[in-house]
Short mmCIF file of C-alpha atoms in Angstrom, two decimals:
data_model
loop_
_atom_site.label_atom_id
_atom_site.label_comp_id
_atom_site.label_asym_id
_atom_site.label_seq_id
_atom_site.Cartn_x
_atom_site.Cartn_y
_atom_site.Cartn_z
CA UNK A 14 -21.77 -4.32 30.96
CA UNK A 15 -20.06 -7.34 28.72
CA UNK A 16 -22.99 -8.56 26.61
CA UNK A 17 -23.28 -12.34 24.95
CA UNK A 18 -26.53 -13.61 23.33
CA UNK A 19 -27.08 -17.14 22.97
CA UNK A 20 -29.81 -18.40 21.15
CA UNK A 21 -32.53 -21.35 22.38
CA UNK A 22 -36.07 -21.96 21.44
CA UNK A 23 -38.63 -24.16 22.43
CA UNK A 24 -40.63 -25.30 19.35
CA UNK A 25 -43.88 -27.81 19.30
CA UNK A 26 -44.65 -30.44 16.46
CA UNK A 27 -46.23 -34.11 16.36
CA UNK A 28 -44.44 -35.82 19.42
CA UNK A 29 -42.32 -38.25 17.28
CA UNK A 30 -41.40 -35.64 14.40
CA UNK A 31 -37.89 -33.69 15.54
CA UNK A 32 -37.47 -30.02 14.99
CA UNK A 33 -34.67 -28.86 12.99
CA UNK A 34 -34.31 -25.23 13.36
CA UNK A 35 -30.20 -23.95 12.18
CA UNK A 36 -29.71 -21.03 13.39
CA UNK A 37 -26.55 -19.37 10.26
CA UNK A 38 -25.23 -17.72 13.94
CA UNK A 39 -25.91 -18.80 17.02
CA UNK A 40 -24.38 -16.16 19.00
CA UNK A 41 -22.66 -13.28 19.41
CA UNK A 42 -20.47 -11.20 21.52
CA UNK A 43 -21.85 -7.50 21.86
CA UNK A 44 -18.57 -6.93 23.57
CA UNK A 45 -18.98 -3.73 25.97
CA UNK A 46 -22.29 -2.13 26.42
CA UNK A 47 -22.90 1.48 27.97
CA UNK A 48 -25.98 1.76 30.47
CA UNK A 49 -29.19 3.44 28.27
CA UNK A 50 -29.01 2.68 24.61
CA UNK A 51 -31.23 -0.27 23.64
CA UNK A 52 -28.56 -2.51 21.64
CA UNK A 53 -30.29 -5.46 19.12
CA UNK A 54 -29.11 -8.36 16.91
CA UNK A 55 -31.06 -10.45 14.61
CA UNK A 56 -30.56 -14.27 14.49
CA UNK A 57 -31.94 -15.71 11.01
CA UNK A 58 -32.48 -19.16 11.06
CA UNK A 59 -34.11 -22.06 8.82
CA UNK A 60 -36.43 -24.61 9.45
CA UNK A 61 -34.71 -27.83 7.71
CA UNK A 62 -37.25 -30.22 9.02
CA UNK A 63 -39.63 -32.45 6.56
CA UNK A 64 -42.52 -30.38 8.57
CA UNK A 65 -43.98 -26.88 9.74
CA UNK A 66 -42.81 -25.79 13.19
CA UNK A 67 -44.17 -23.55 15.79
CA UNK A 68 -42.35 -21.69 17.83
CA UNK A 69 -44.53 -21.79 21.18
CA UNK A 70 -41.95 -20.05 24.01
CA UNK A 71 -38.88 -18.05 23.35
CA UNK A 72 -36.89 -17.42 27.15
CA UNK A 73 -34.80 -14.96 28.18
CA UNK A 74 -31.83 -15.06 31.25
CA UNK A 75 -32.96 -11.78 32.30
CA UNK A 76 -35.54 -9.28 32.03
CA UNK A 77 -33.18 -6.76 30.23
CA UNK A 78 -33.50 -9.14 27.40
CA UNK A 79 -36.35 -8.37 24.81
CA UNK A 80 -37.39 -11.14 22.08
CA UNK A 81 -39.23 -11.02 19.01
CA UNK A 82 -40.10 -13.28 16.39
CA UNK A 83 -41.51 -12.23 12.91
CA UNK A 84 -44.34 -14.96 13.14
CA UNK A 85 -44.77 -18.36 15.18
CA UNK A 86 -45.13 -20.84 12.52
CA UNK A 87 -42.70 -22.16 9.78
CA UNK A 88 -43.08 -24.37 7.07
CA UNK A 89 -40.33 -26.74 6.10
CA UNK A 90 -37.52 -24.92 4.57
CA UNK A 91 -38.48 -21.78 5.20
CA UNK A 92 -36.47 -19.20 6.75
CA UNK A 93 -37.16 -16.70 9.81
CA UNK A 94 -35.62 -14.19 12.07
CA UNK A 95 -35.33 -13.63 15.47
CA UNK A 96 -34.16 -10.16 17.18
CA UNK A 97 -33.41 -9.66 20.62
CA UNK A 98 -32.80 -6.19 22.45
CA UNK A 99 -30.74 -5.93 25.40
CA UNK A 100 -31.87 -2.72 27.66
CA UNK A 101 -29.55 -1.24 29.50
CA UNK A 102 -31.43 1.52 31.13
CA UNK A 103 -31.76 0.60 34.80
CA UNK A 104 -29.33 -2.11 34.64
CA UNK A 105 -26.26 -2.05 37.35
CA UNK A 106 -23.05 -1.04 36.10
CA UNK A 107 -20.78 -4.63 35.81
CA UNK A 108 -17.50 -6.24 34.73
#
């Protein structure tokens, strides 16, 4: 299985304020993944908006992709994380 992570959020905040999260990486190639180990990454990102941010929905392509946030809400300039798990286990064999 050929793993690649890319990175979207939704996030909420007054309707005429835009979110400006930066994520430092985006994405990443995992390159070849064997079927049963849980494999992770962590994206660290930044809120450069003039305003606190909350991050109300993170979606996945696929349910052998696992989110999770280190809190919902940032304040302007502050920095967070996001890590994502891919689990193999159960997953078909692919190119």
């Amino acid at each position: 299985m050929r793993a690649m992570f890319v990175v979207a959020i939704i996030l909420t905040n007054s309707p005429m304020v835009l979110a400006q999260v930066k994520f430092t990486q985006p994405d990443v190639n995992l390159g070849i993944l064997r079927g049963g180990p849980i494999y992770q990454h962590r994206f660290d990102f930044v809120n450069e908006g003039n305003e606190a941010i909350e991050i109300v929905d993170v979606r996945v392509s696929c349910g052998c992709l696992l989110p999770t946030l280190t809190k919902r809400t940032y304040a302007a300039g502050e920095r967070g994380e996001l890590t994502m798990q891919v689990r193999t286990l159960g997953q078909a064999a692919g190119d």
